[in-house]
Amino acid sequence: MDDDKPITAQVMETMTTAVEATKDAAVTAVKKVKKAAKKVAKKSAPKKASKKKAKKTAKKAAKKSSKKAAKKSAKKAAKKSAKKSAKKATKSKKKAKKAKR
């Protein structure tokens, strides 16, 4: 410490330098903690695993939707064929009646 400066000024200077040093240390500590947290997050959930999971869920969803679509189309086809066969039957009945006359 300087003997030329008054003690209060010296104390204030020392305190400000200590505060700045503490602030800098806190900032670096926070940065380090954030970096470490990111590393842990990457290790606990690797990208490949999440991609595989996403692919699996997409495949399952596609399977489900395709099954539903197949069922719907089958039902529609069955209804259409039933309607067509009913129409054909009525037509053939009409033709048979005409042939009898």
C-alpha positions as a printed NumPy array, in Angstrom:
array([[  0.   ,   0.   ,   0.   ],
       [  1.034,   3.526,  -0.686],
       [  1.885,   5.759,   2.24 ],
       [  1.146,   8.88 ,   0.175],
       [ -2.555,   8.074,  -0.266],
       [ -5.003,   8.36 ,   2.61 ],
       [ -6.074,   5.074,   4.167],
       [ -9.7  ,   5.401,   3.026],
       [ -8.619,   5.762,  -0.607],
       [ -6.326,   2.761,  -0.277],
       [ -9.139,   0.693,   1.281],
       [-11.563,   1.728,  -1.46 ],
       [ -9.052,   0.837,  -4.175],
       [ -8.368,  -2.545,  -2.604],
       [-12.076,  -3.242,  -2.276],
       [-12.819,  -2.346,  -5.907],
       [-10.011,  -4.539,  -7.175],
       [-11.272,  -7.385,  -4.987],
       [-14.827,  -6.897,  -6.242],
       [-13.66 ,  -6.882,  -9.874],
       [-11.577,  -9.99 ,  -9.33 ],
       [-14.506, -11.731,  -7.662],
       [-16.813, -10.684, -10.491],
       [-14.392, -11.999, -13.115],
       [-14.   , -15.253, -11.195],
       [-17.776, -15.637, -10.945],
       [-18.22 , -15.039, -14.677],
       [-15.563, -17.6  , -15.58 ],
       [-17.049, -20.067, -13.119],
       [-20.499, -19.674, -14.672],
       [-19.04 , -20.188, -18.153],
       [-17.246, -23.342, -17.033],
       [-20.389, -24.72 , -15.395],
       [-22.432, -24.062, -18.541],
       [-19.815, -25.802, -20.673],
       [-19.743, -28.809, -18.354],
       [-23.54 , -28.992, -18.352],
       [-23.587, -29.03 , -22.146],
       [-21.058, -31.872, -22.184],
       [-23.126, -33.883, -19.725],
       [-26.269, -33.278, -21.762],
       [-24.549, -34.48 , -24.917],
       [-23.242, -37.611, -23.212],
       [-26.533, -38.51 , -21.568],
       [-28.554, -38.161, -24.795],
       [-26.322, -38.779, -27.809],
       [-27.57 , -37.56 , -31.172],
       [-27.514, -40.978, -32.819],
       [-29.849, -42.457, -30.256],
       [-32.329, -39.634, -30.65 ],
       [-32.184, -40.002, -34.439],
       [-32.805, -43.73 , -34.118],
       [-35.74 , -43.087, -31.807],
       [-37.148, -40.528, -34.2  ],
       [-36.808, -42.987, -37.078],
       [-38.509, -45.735, -35.076],
       [-41.424, -43.526, -34.093],
       [-41.764, -42.315, -37.665],
       [-41.801, -45.909, -38.901],
       [-44.413, -46.896, -36.326],
       [-46.568, -43.911, -37.215],
       [-46.257, -44.734, -40.905],
       [-47.226, -48.343, -40.239],
       [-50.257, -47.315, -38.203],
       [-51.435, -44.795, -40.762],
       [-50.928, -47.244, -43.621],
       [-52.878, -49.921, -41.74 ],
       [-55.715, -47.471, -41.102],
       [-55.686, -46.375, -44.719],
       [-55.72 , -49.991, -45.898],
       [-58.671, -50.783, -43.633],
       [-60.562, -47.731, -44.847],
       [-59.892, -48.495, -48.494],
       [-60.896, -52.119, -47.982],
       [-64.16 , -51.024, -46.363],
       [-64.824, -48.558, -49.171],
       [-64.059, -51.183, -51.79 ],
       [-66.35 , -53.656, -50.05 ],
       [-69.151, -51.088, -49.96 ],
       [-68.622, -50.211, -53.619],
       [-68.565, -53.836, -54.698],
       [-71.695, -54.519, -52.649],
       [-73.448, -51.603, -54.307],
       [-72.287, -52.703, -57.742],
       [-73.35 , -56.284, -57.181],
       [-76.727, -55.085, -55.935],
       [-77.147, -52.95 , -59.034],
       [-76.092, -55.842, -61.262],
       [-78.521, -58.141, -59.521],
       [-81.412, -55.73 , -60.055],
       [-80.406, -55.284, -63.694],
       [-80.196, -59.022, -64.262],
       [-83.61 , -59.456, -62.611],
       [-85.068, -56.808, -64.916],
       [-83.486, -58.492, -67.937],
       [-84.837, -61.865, -66.845],
       [-88.349, -60.383, -66.502],
       [-88.096, -58.829, -69.965],
       [-86.898, -62.118, -71.429],
       [-89.867, -63.962, -69.943],
       [-92.319, -61.571, -71.645]])
